[in-house]
Amino acid sequence: MLAVASLALFAIPWTISMFAGQHTFYDVCDMNSKCSKCHADVWGQLDSSQTVLAHKNAANNKNYTTYMSVGGIEYDGSMIYTMDFADGTHNPGDVAYLWDSASGEWEKAVYDGSSFIPTGEFELVSLDIDTDGSVSTDELCGFCHDTLLFGLSGTHTRRTVRVCDDDRCHGNRDCAFNDPDFFDADSSATIVGSDLSGYAHAAFYLSGSNESSPHAAGLPFGHASGNVNGSYISKGYWACLGCHSGAGVDITFEAADTYEHDTDEETPTRYR
């Protein structure tokens, strides 16, 4: 009986989780990825998106992914300051990361009251799992969903939700811990670590910021994020998706009834 049950498990095709919450069954055993085995529909939508291409470039910046994973708040090329310095002061025990050119990695250092003392612990977080020099659509999943980049622990293979207005992504109305110094002066990533309450679509963003999404916020690096509403991530990021996502919408426009103003018998309510 055990042998038959075990064989049945291999005969059942992979389950695909759809956006709307339904499930259908696909045979994706020939795919060499992990997430896309259950989310092939999502993979298909993302793989050809120009917006996702920009995020692949960012995800392939090992300095940036390291910055995210250690809770960075400021980057100056040779040092990453962490959430320990969010109060603007240096206290004994605070942790920063120093660039070590010999190893090509970031070395953890602890402030002793007068200087940073290297610990010999090194970090360089890479999402390029297959080491081909680029981040694929499958590898990109970790950029927004891997708890290792979020200072959290979780289930479902360490998965969480990071959205557009996360503190270390495109900023929000309260916090902006993503330092634009990561990007070149002529980078197209001009709105990074920003106060989104001051932009043209701020009304939409601020309205959504006062509503809760279904995603639990948690306390990344021991601090509440600036894009939360209560215990949940807010819907502020919906304002970003409205213009920058590749979601397709089918709209049918129906012409309204017209009134020629050439008779006194038209219904008065039409003009009220």
PDB file of N, CA and C in Angstrom, residues 120-191:
ATOM      1  N   GLY A 120      35.842  39.642  11.077  1.00  0.00           N
ATOM      2  CA  GLY A 120      36.240  38.478  10.286  1.00  0.00           C
ATOM      3  C   GLY A 120      35.072  37.745   9.656  1.00  0.00           C
ATOM      4  N   GLU A 121      33.837  38.269   9.829  1.00  0.00           N
ATOM      5  CA  GLU A 121      32.651  37.679   9.207  1.00  0.00           C
ATOM      6  C   GLU A 121      32.341  38.447   7.920  1.00  0.00           C
ATOM      7  N   PHE A 122      32.159  37.712   6.817  1.00  0.00           N
ATOM      8  CA  PHE A 122      32.000  38.352   5.511  1.00  0.00           C
ATOM      9  C   PHE A 122      30.626  38.048   4.920  1.00  0.00           C
ATOM     10  N   GLU A 123      30.119  39.011   4.153  1.00  0.00           N
ATOM     11  CA  GLU A 123      28.829  38.865   3.489  1.00  0.00           C
ATOM     12  C   GLU A 123      28.949  39.350   2.047  1.00  0.00           C
ATOM     13  N   LEU A 124      28.373  38.620   1.127  1.00  0.00           N
ATOM     14  CA  LEU A 124      28.174  39.076  -0.241  1.00  0.00           C
ATOM     15  C   LEU A 124      27.032  38.240  -0.807  1.00  0.00           C
ATOM     16  N   VAL A 125      25.850  38.807  -0.786  1.00  0.00           N
ATOM     17  CA  VAL A 125      24.648  38.055  -1.143  1.00  0.00           C
ATOM     18  C   VAL A 125      24.414  38.143  -2.647  1.00  0.00           C
ATOM     19  N   SER A 126      24.322  36.990  -3.285  1.00  0.00           N
ATOM     20  CA  SER A 126      24.106  36.937  -4.727  1.00  0.00           C
ATOM     21  C   SER A 126      22.848  36.137  -5.039  1.00  0.00           C
ATOM     22  N   LEU A 127      22.045  36.653  -5.965  1.00  0.00           N
ATOM     23  CA  LEU A 127      20.865  35.928  -6.434  1.00  0.00           C
ATOM     24  C   LEU A 127      21.150  35.164  -7.725  1.00  0.00           C
ATOM     25  N   ASP A 128      22.375  35.280  -8.210  1.00  0.00           N
ATOM     26  CA  ASP A 128      22.782  34.568  -9.422  1.00  0.00           C
ATOM     27  C   ASP A 128      23.145  33.138  -9.047  1.00  0.00           C
ATOM     28  N   ILE A 129      22.123  32.314  -8.845  1.00  0.00           N
ATOM     29  CA  ILE A 129      22.316  30.969  -8.324  1.00  0.00           C
ATOM     30  C   ILE A 129      23.144  30.110  -9.277  1.00  0.00           C
ATOM     31  N   ASP A 130      22.930  30.247 -10.579  1.00  0.00           N
ATOM     32  CA  ASP A 130      23.659  29.412 -11.523  1.00  0.00           C
ATOM     33  C   ASP A 130      24.986  30.038 -11.960  1.00  0.00           C
ATOM     34  N   THR A 131      25.336  31.183 -11.366  1.00  0.00           N
ATOM     35  CA  THR A 131      26.609  31.873 -11.582  1.00  0.00           C
ATOM     36  C   THR A 131      26.922  32.113 -13.057  1.00  0.00           C
ATOM     37  N   ASP A 132      25.894  32.489 -13.842  1.00  0.00           N
ATOM     38  CA  ASP A 132      26.124  32.777 -15.256  1.00  0.00           C
ATOM     39  C   ASP A 132      26.319  34.268 -15.508  1.00  0.00           C
ATOM     40  N   GLY A 133      26.371  35.066 -14.439  1.00  0.00           N
ATOM     41  CA  GLY A 133      26.617  36.489 -14.581  1.00  0.00           C
ATOM     42  C   GLY A 133      25.382  37.346 -14.711  1.00  0.00           C
ATOM     43  N   SER A 134      24.204  36.746 -14.711  1.00  0.00           N
ATOM     44  CA  SER A 134      22.954  37.497 -14.815  1.00  0.00           C
ATOM     45  C   SER A 134      21.906  36.859 -13.921  1.00  0.00           C
ATOM     46  N   VAL A 135      20.827  37.595 -13.681  1.00  0.00           N
ATOM     47  CA  VAL A 135      19.725  37.085 -12.866  1.00  0.00           C
ATOM     48  C   VAL A 135      18.561  36.753 -13.786  1.00  0.00           C
ATOM     49  N   SER A 136      18.153  35.502 -13.787  1.00  0.00           N
ATOM     50  CA  SER A 136      17.049  35.058 -14.634  1.00  0.00           C
ATOM     51  C   SER A 136      15.714  35.395 -13.991  1.00  0.00           C
ATOM     52  N   THR A 137      14.641  35.183 -14.731  1.00  0.00           N
ATOM     53  CA  THR A 137      13.310  35.427 -14.180  1.00  0.00           C
ATOM     54  C   THR A 137      13.057  34.526 -12.986  1.00  0.00           C
ATOM     55  N   ASP A 138      13.524  33.282 -13.041  1.00  0.00           N
ATOM     56  CA  ASP A 138      13.348  32.370 -11.908  1.00  0.00           C
ATOM     57  C   ASP A 138      14.133  32.856 -10.691  1.00  0.00           C
ATOM     58  N   GLU A 139      15.365  33.281 -10.909  1.00  0.00           N
ATOM     59  CA  GLU A 139      16.188  33.754  -9.793  1.00  0.00           C
ATOM     60  C   GLU A 139      15.660  35.060  -9.226  1.00  0.00           C
ATOM     61  N   LEU A 140      14.985  35.844 -10.054  1.00  0.00           N
ATOM     62  CA  LEU A 140      14.474  37.141  -9.620  1.00  0.00           C
ATOM     63  C   LEU A 140      13.419  37.012  -8.525  1.00  0.00           C
ATOM     64  N   CYS A 141      12.746  35.889  -8.449  1.00  0.00           N
ATOM     65  CA  CYS A 141      11.698  35.700  -7.434  1.00  0.00           C
ATOM     66  C   CYS A 141      12.213  36.041  -6.036  1.00  0.00           C
ATOM     67  N   GLY A 142      13.470  35.638  -5.759  1.00  0.00           N
ATOM     68  CA  GLY A 142      14.040  35.875  -4.441  1.00  0.00           C
ATOM     69  C   GLY A 142      14.222  37.343  -4.111  1.00  0.00           C
ATOM     70  N   PHE A 143      14.311  38.187  -5.115  1.00  0.00           N
ATOM     71  CA  PHE A 143      14.529  39.620  -4.909  1.00  0.00           C
ATOM     72  C   PHE A 143      13.390  40.242  -4.108  1.00  0.00           C
ATOM     73  N   CYS A 144      12.180  39.781  -4.334  1.00  0.00           N
ATOM     74  CA  CYS A 144      11.014  40.333  -3.636  1.00  0.00           C
ATOM     75  C   CYS A 144      10.419  39.389  -2.598  1.00  0.00           C
ATOM     76  N   HIS A 145      10.836  38.121  -2.625  1.00  0.00           N
ATOM     77  CA  HIS A 145      10.148  37.151  -1.774  1.00  0.00           C
ATOM     78  C   HIS A 145      11.041  36.370  -0.816  1.00  0.00           C
ATOM     79  N   ASP A 146      12.351  36.520  -0.901  1.00  0.00           N
ATOM     80  CA  ASP A 146      13.228  35.732  -0.028  1.00  0.00           C
ATOM     81  C   ASP A 146      13.432  36.460   1.297  1.00  0.00           C
ATOM     82  N   THR A 147      13.107  35.795   2.391  1.00  0.00           N
ATOM     83  CA  THR A 147      13.225  36.419   3.708  1.00  0.00           C
ATOM     84  C   THR A 147      14.673  36.751   4.060  1.00  0.00           C
ATOM     85  N   LEU A 148      15.644  36.112   3.392  1.00  0.00           N
ATOM     86  CA  LEU A 148      17.046  36.408   3.671  1.00  0.00           C
ATOM     87  C   LEU A 148      17.391  37.862   3.331  1.00  0.00           C
ATOM     88  N   LEU A 149      16.630  38.470   2.424  1.00  0.00           N
ATOM     89  CA  LEU A 149      16.857  39.867   2.072  1.00  0.00           C
ATOM     90  C   LEU A 149      15.964  40.805   2.862  1.00  0.00           C
ATOM     91  N   PHE A 150      15.248  40.267   3.834  1.00  0.00           N
ATOM     92  CA  PHE A 150      14.230  41.060   4.520  1.00  0.00           C
ATOM     93  C   PHE A 150      14.382  41.051   6.040  1.00  0.00           C
ATOM     94  N   GLY A 151      15.396  40.358   6.523  1.00  0.00           N
ATOM     95  CA  GLY A 151      15.591  40.317   7.966  1.00  0.00           C
ATOM     96  C   GLY A 151      14.528  39.547   8.705  1.00  0.00           C
ATOM     97  N   LEU A 152      13.876  38.607   8.027  1.00  0.00           N
ATOM     98  CA  LEU A 152      12.795  37.837   8.635  1.00  0.00           C
ATOM     99  C   LEU A 152      13.057  36.351   8.444  1.00  0.00           C
ATOM    100  N   SER A 153      12.344  35.547   9.187  1.00  0.00           N
ATOM    101  CA  SER A 153      12.337  34.112   8.954  1.00  0.00           C
ATOM    102  C   SER A 153      10.916  33.745   8.574  1.00  0.00           C
ATOM    103  N   GLY A 154      10.761  32.717   7.760  1.00  0.00           N
ATOM    104  CA  GLY A 154       9.417  32.373   7.331  1.00  0.00           C
ATOM    105  C   GLY A 154       9.347  30.959   6.809  1.00  0.00           C
ATOM    106  N   THR A 155       8.142  30.566   6.404  1.00  0.00           N
ATOM    107  CA  THR A 155       7.918  29.237   5.875  1.00  0.00           C
ATOM    108  C   THR A 155       7.801  29.339   4.362  1.00  0.00           C
ATOM    109  N   HIS A 156       7.315  28.276   3.712  1.00  0.00           N
ATOM    110  CA  HIS A 156       7.166  28.225   2.258  1.00  0.00           C
ATOM    111  C   HIS A 156       8.500  28.576   1.607  1.00  0.00           C
ATOM    112  N   THR A 157       9.528  27.837   1.995  1.00  0.00           N
ATOM    113  CA  THR A 157      10.898  28.027   1.504  1.00  0.00           C
ATOM    114  C   THR A 157      11.371  29.462   1.690  1.00  0.00           C
ATOM    115  N   ARG A 158      11.182  29.964   2.916  1.00  0.00           N
ATOM    116  CA  ARG A 158      11.690  31.288   3.302  1.00  0.00           C
ATOM    117  C   ARG A 158      11.060  32.407   2.474  1.00  0.00           C
ATOM    118  N   ARG A 159       9.779  32.375   2.219  1.00  0.00           N
ATOM    119  CA  ARG A 159       9.173  33.361   1.354  1.00  0.00           C
ATOM    120  C   ARG A 159       8.431  34.439   2.136  1.00  0.00           C
ATOM    121  N   THR A 160       8.519  35.664   1.651  1.00  0.00           N
ATOM    122  CA  THR A 160       7.771  36.781   2.203  1.00  0.00           C
ATOM    123  C   THR A 160       7.314  37.645   1.032  1.00  0.00           C
ATOM    124  N   VAL A 161       6.768  38.813   1.310  1.00  0.00           N
ATOM    125  CA  VAL A 161       6.304  39.714   0.249  1.00  0.00           C
ATOM    126  C   VAL A 161       6.971  41.064   0.420  1.00  0.00           C
ATOM    127  N   ARG A 162       7.662  41.512  -0.602  1.00  0.00           N
ATOM    128  CA  ARG A 162       8.236  42.856  -0.639  1.00  0.00           C
ATOM    129  C   ARG A 162       7.557  43.590  -1.788  1.00  0.00           C
ATOM    130  N   VAL A 163       7.095  44.807  -1.543  1.00  0.00           N
ATOM    131  CA  VAL A 163       6.361  45.544  -2.568  1.00  0.00           C
ATOM    132  C   VAL A 163       7.118  46.806  -2.982  1.00  0.00           C
ATOM    133  N   CYS A 164       6.572  47.515  -3.967  1.00  0.00           N
ATOM    134  CA  CYS A 164       7.276  48.650  -4.598  1.00  0.00           C
ATOM    135  C   CYS A 164       7.755  49.697  -3.591  1.00  0.00           C
ATOM    136  N   ASP A 165       6.909  50.028  -2.611  1.00  0.00           N
ATOM    137  CA  ASP A 165       7.256  51.118  -1.694  1.00  0.00           C
ATOM    138  C   ASP A 165       7.893  50.616  -0.397  1.00  0.00           C
ATOM    139  N   ASP A 166       8.558  49.478  -0.488  1.00  0.00           N
ATOM    140  CA  ASP A 166       9.343  49.003   0.643  1.00  0.00           C
ATOM    141  C   ASP A 166      10.437  50.028   0.963  1.00  0.00           C
ATOM    142  N   ASP A 167      10.877  50.068   2.230  1.00  0.00           N
ATOM    143  CA  ASP A 167      11.874  51.047   2.661  1.00  0.00           C
ATOM    144  C   ASP A 167      13.145  51.011   1.820  1.00  0.00           C
ATOM    145  N   ARG A 168      13.538  49.815   1.349  1.00  0.00           N
ATOM    146  CA  ARG A 168      14.799  49.693   0.607  1.00  0.00           C
ATOM    147  C   ARG A 168      14.595  49.552  -0.893  1.00  0.00           C
ATOM    148  N   CYS A 169      13.396  49.882  -1.349  1.00  0.00           N
ATOM    149  CA  CYS A 169      13.130  49.853  -2.790  1.00  0.00           C
ATOM    150  C   CYS A 169      12.852  51.270  -3.279  1.00  0.00           C
ATOM    151  N   HIS A 170      11.594  51.621  -3.498  1.00  0.00           N
ATOM    152  CA  HIS A 170      11.294  52.933  -4.073  1.00  0.00           C
ATOM    153  C   HIS A 170      10.802  53.944  -3.048  1.00  0.00           C
ATOM    154  N   GLY A 171      10.952  53.631  -1.775  1.00  0.00           N
ATOM    155  CA  GLY A 171      10.610  54.603  -0.738  1.00  0.00           C
ATOM    156  C   GLY A 171       9.116  54.679  -0.468  1.00  0.00           C
ATOM    157  N   ASN A 172       8.732  55.494   0.494  1.00  0.00           N
ATOM    158  CA  ASN A 172       7.338  55.689   0.868  1.00  0.00           C
ATOM    159  C   ASN A 172       7.222  57.026   1.592  1.00  0.00           C
ATOM    160  N   ARG A 173       6.105  57.272   2.233  1.00  0.00           N
ATOM    161  CA  ARG A 173       5.915  58.588   2.836  1.00  0.00           C
ATOM    162  C   ARG A 173       6.585  58.719   4.204  1.00  0.00           C
ATOM    163  N   ASP A 174       7.057  57.609   4.767  1.00  0.00           N
ATOM    164  CA  ASP A 174       7.631  57.667   6.110  1.00  0.00           C
ATOM    165  C   ASP A 174       9.135  57.389   6.151  1.00  0.00           C
ATOM    166  N   CYS A 175       9.600  56.404   5.393  1.00  0.00           N
ATOM    167  CA  CYS A 175      10.997  55.999   5.470  1.00  0.00           C
ATOM    168  C   CYS A 175      11.588  55.873   4.079  1.00  0.00           C
ATOM    169  N   ALA A 176      12.888  56.023   3.992  1.00  0.00           N
ATOM    170  CA  ALA A 176      13.579  55.864   2.713  1.00  0.00           C
ATOM    171  C   ALA A 176      14.981  55.346   2.987  1.00  0.00           C
ATOM    172  N   PHE A 177      15.089  54.043   3.226  1.00  0.00           N
ATOM    173  CA  PHE A 177      16.361  53.454   3.604  1.00  0.00           C
ATOM    174  C   PHE A 177      17.121  52.867   2.421  1.00  0.00           C
ATOM    175  N   ASN A 178      16.662  53.146   1.207  1.00  0.00           N
ATOM    176  CA  ASN A 178      17.416  52.711   0.042  1.00  0.00           C
ATOM    177  C   ASN A 178      18.181  53.907  -0.488  1.00  0.00           C
ATOM    178  N   ASP A 179      19.486  53.875  -0.343  1.00  0.00           N
ATOM    179  CA  ASP A 179      20.325  55.017  -0.704  1.00  0.00           C
ATOM    180  C   ASP A 179      20.544  55.065  -2.221  1.00  0.00           C
ATOM    181  N   PRO A 180      20.179  56.170  -2.883  1.00  0.00           N
ATOM    182  CA  PRO A 180      20.372  56.271  -4.342  1.00  0.00           C
ATOM    183  C   PRO A 180      21.833  56.180  -4.775  1.00  0.00           C
ATOM    184  N   ASP A 181      22.791  56.231  -3.849  1.00  0.00           N
ATOM    185  CA  ASP A 181      24.205  56.127  -4.208  1.00  0.00           C
ATOM    186  C   ASP A 181      24.537  54.793  -4.872  1.00  0.00           C
ATOM    187  N   PHE A 182      23.628  53.817  -4.772  1.00  0.00           N
ATOM    188  CA  PHE A 182      23.867  52.538  -5.431  1.00  0.00           C
ATOM    189  C   PHE A 182      23.864  52.667  -6.946  1.00  0.00           C
ATOM    190  N   PHE A 183      23.237  53.719  -7.451  1.00  0.00           N
ATOM    191  CA  PHE A 183      23.020  53.819  -8.886  1.00  0.00           C
ATOM    192  C   PHE A 183      23.833  54.960  -9.480  1.00  0.00           C
ATOM    193  N   ASP A 184      24.242  54.816 -10.724  1.00  0.00           N
ATOM    194  CA  ASP A 184      24.990  55.851 -11.410  1.00  0.00           C
ATOM    195  C   ASP A 184      24.145  57.113 -11.558  1.00  0.00           C
ATOM    196  N   ALA A 185      24.824  58.246 -11.767  1.00  0.00           N
ATOM    197  CA  ALA A 185      24.119  59.516 -11.893  1.00  0.00           C
ATOM    198  C   ALA A 185      23.156  59.517 -13.076  1.00  0.00           C
ATOM    199  N   ASP A 186      23.495  58.781 -14.131  1.00  0.00           N
ATOM    200  CA  ASP A 186      22.635  58.739 -15.314  1.00  0.00           C
ATOM    201  C   ASP A 186      21.722  57.519 -15.330  1.00  0.00           C
ATOM    202  N   SER A 187      21.576  56.876 -14.170  1.00  0.00           N
ATOM    203  CA  SER A 187      20.732  55.689 -14.095  1.00  0.00           C
ATOM    204  C   SER A 187      19.283  56.057 -14.351  1.00  0.00           C
ATOM    205  N   SER A 188      18.566  55.119 -14.976  1.00  0.00           N
ATOM    206  CA  SER A 188      17.131  55.342 -15.189  1.00  0.00           C
ATOM    207  C   SER A 188      16.334  55.118 -13.916  1.00  0.00           C
ATOM    208  N   ALA A 189      16.977  54.580 -12.887  1.00  0.00           N
ATOM    209  CA  ALA A 189      16.292  54.355 -11.604  1.00  0.00           C
ATOM    210  C   ALA A 189      16.312  55.653 -10.799  1.00  0.00           C
ATOM    211  N   THR A 190      15.600  56.668 -11.288  1.00  0.00           N
ATOM    212  CA  THR A 190      15.669  57.996 -10.685  1.00  0.00           C
ATOM    213  C   THR A 190      14.826  58.119  -9.426  1.00  0.00           C
ATOM    214  N   ILE A 191      13.762  57.330  -9.340  1.00  0.00           N
ATOM    215  CA  ILE A 191      12.912  57.420  -8.155  1.00  0.00           C
ATOM    216  C   ILE A 191      13.227  56.230  -7.264  1.00  0.00           C
TER     217      ILE A 191
END
